[in-house]
């Protein structure tokens, strides 16, 4: 997985495709798995590394920010 987890910004484009949503959901799933793996290995300090990317992806999935 690349360092840039977030899909290109959809703001102002008036559309977000099902494929883009699925990609963001898949990326979220990957990040959650990374967090769970770190927690299971007792490396809780590594969990904070994933906090910002997952926050950005969740924000991108928020319907309130989609322009129609």
PDB file of C-alpha atoms in Angstrom:
ATOM      1  CA  UNK A   1       0.000   0.000   0.000  1.00  0.00           C
ATOM      2  CA  UNK A   2       1.271   3.431  -0.866  1.00  0.00           C
ATOM      3  CA  UNK A   3       1.982   6.172   1.622  1.00  0.00           C
ATOM      4  CA  UNK A   4      -0.812   8.320   0.195  1.00  0.00           C
ATOM      5  CA  UNK A   5      -3.905   6.577   1.477  1.00  0.00           C
ATOM      6  CA  UNK A   6      -6.410   9.286   0.685  1.00  0.00           C
ATOM      7  CA  UNK A   7      -8.158   9.310  -2.662  1.00  0.00           C
ATOM      8  CA  UNK A   8      -7.968  12.495  -4.704  1.00  0.00           C
ATOM      9  CA  UNK A   9     -10.137  15.225  -3.232  1.00  0.00           C
ATOM     10  CA  UNK A  10     -13.697  15.097  -4.430  1.00  0.00           C
ATOM     11  CA  UNK A  11     -14.646  18.527  -3.090  1.00  0.00           C
ATOM     12  CA  UNK A  12     -16.110  20.758  -5.755  1.00  0.00           C
ATOM     13  CA  UNK A  13     -16.369  18.003  -8.346  1.00  0.00           C
ATOM     14  CA  UNK A  14     -19.970  17.190  -7.473  1.00  0.00           C
ATOM     15  CA  UNK A  15     -19.483  13.451  -7.710  1.00  0.00           C
ATOM     16  CA  UNK A  16     -17.907  10.571  -5.906  1.00  0.00           C
ATOM     17  CA  UNK A  17     -17.942   7.228  -7.612  1.00  0.00           C
ATOM     18  CA  UNK A  18     -18.752   3.877  -6.029  1.00  0.00           C
ATOM     19  CA  UNK A  19     -15.252   2.746  -7.035  1.00  0.00           C
ATOM     20  CA  UNK A  20     -13.692   5.655  -5.109  1.00  0.00           C
ATOM     21  CA  UNK A  21     -15.819   4.844  -2.060  1.00  0.00           C
ATOM     22  CA  UNK A  22     -14.819   1.171  -2.247  1.00  0.00           C
ATOM     23  CA  UNK A  23     -11.133   2.123  -2.504  1.00  0.00           C
ATOM     24  CA  UNK A  24     -11.415   4.304   0.605  1.00  0.00           C
ATOM     25  CA  UNK A  25     -13.221   1.503   2.471  1.00  0.00           C
ATOM     26  CA  UNK A  26     -10.511  -0.975   1.442  1.00  0.00           C
ATOM     27  CA  UNK A  27      -7.806   1.446   2.592  1.00  0.00           C
ATOM     28  CA  UNK A  28      -9.630   1.928   5.913  1.00  0.00           C
ATOM     29  CA  UNK A  29      -9.783  -1.838   6.345  1.00  0.00           C
ATOM     30  CA  UNK A  30      -6.047  -2.095   5.735  1.00  0.00           C
ATOM     31  CA  UNK A  31      -5.295   0.645   8.266  1.00  0.00           C
ATOM     32  CA  UNK A  32      -7.547  -0.972  10.875  1.00  0.00           C
ATOM     33  CA  UNK A  33      -5.724  -4.273  10.324  1.00  0.00           C
ATOM     34  CA  UNK A  34      -2.381  -2.501  10.822  1.00  0.00           C
ATOM     35  CA  UNK A  35      -3.630  -0.989  14.078  1.00  0.00           C
ATOM     36  CA  UNK A  36      -4.939  -4.344  15.314  1.00  0.00           C
ATOM     37  CA  UNK A  37      -1.679  -6.084  14.402  1.00  0.00           C
ATOM     38  CA  UNK A  38       0.327  -3.462  16.263  1.00  0.00           C
ATOM     39  CA  UNK A  39      -1.915  -3.775  19.325  1.00  0.00           C
ATOM     40  CA  UNK A  40      -1.711  -7.577  19.280  1.00  0.00           C
ATOM     41  CA  UNK A  41       2.093  -7.377  19.137  1.00  0.00           C
ATOM     42  CA  UNK A  42       2.118  -4.960  22.076  1.00  0.00           C
ATOM     43  CA  UNK A  43       3.411  -2.105  19.927  1.00  0.00           C
ATOM     44  CA  UNK A  44       0.788   0.430  20.886  1.00  0.00           C
ATOM     45  CA  UNK A  45       3.081   3.359  20.090  1.00  0.00           C
ATOM     46  CA  UNK A  46       2.939   2.346  16.414  1.00  0.00           C
ATOM     47  CA  UNK A  47      -0.853   2.733  16.444  1.00  0.00           C
ATOM     48  CA  UNK A  48      -0.584   6.503  16.529  1.00  0.00           C
ATOM     49  CA  UNK A  49       1.239   6.340  13.191  1.00  0.00           C
ATOM     50  CA  UNK A  50      -2.002   5.169  11.536  1.00  0.00           C
ATOM     51  CA  UNK A  51      -4.276   7.706  13.252  1.00  0.00           C
ATOM     52  CA  UNK A  52      -3.965  10.559  10.748  1.00  0.00           C
ATOM     53  CA  UNK A  53      -4.378   8.476   7.556  1.00  0.00           C
ATOM     54  CA  UNK A  54      -7.480   6.730   8.900  1.00  0.00           C
ATOM     55  CA  UNK A  55      -8.909  10.049  10.105  1.00  0.00           C
ATOM     56  CA  UNK A  56      -8.419  11.537   6.622  1.00  0.00           C
ATOM     57  CA  UNK A  57     -10.113   8.587   4.945  1.00  0.00           C
ATOM     58  CA  UNK A  58     -13.053   8.702   7.337  1.00  0.00           C
ATOM     59  CA  UNK A  59     -13.412  12.409   6.662  1.00  0.00           C
ATOM     60  CA  UNK A  60     -13.415  11.745   2.918  1.00  0.00           C
ATOM     61  CA  UNK A  61     -16.262   9.252   3.423  1.00  0.00           C
ATOM     62  CA  UNK A  62     -18.403  11.783   5.331  1.00  0.00           C
ATOM     63  CA  UNK A  63     -21.441  12.565   3.150  1.00  0.00           C
ATOM     64  CA  UNK A  64     -21.754  16.100   4.586  1.00  0.00           C
ATOM     65  CA  UNK A  65     -18.683  17.189   2.664  1.00  0.00           C
ATOM     66  CA  UNK A  66     -19.835  15.876  -0.725  1.00  0.00           C
ATOM     67  CA  UNK A  67     -21.031  18.595  -3.074  1.00  0.00           C
ATOM     68  CA  UNK A  68     -24.061  17.679  -5.132  1.00  0.00           C
TER      69      UNK A  68
END
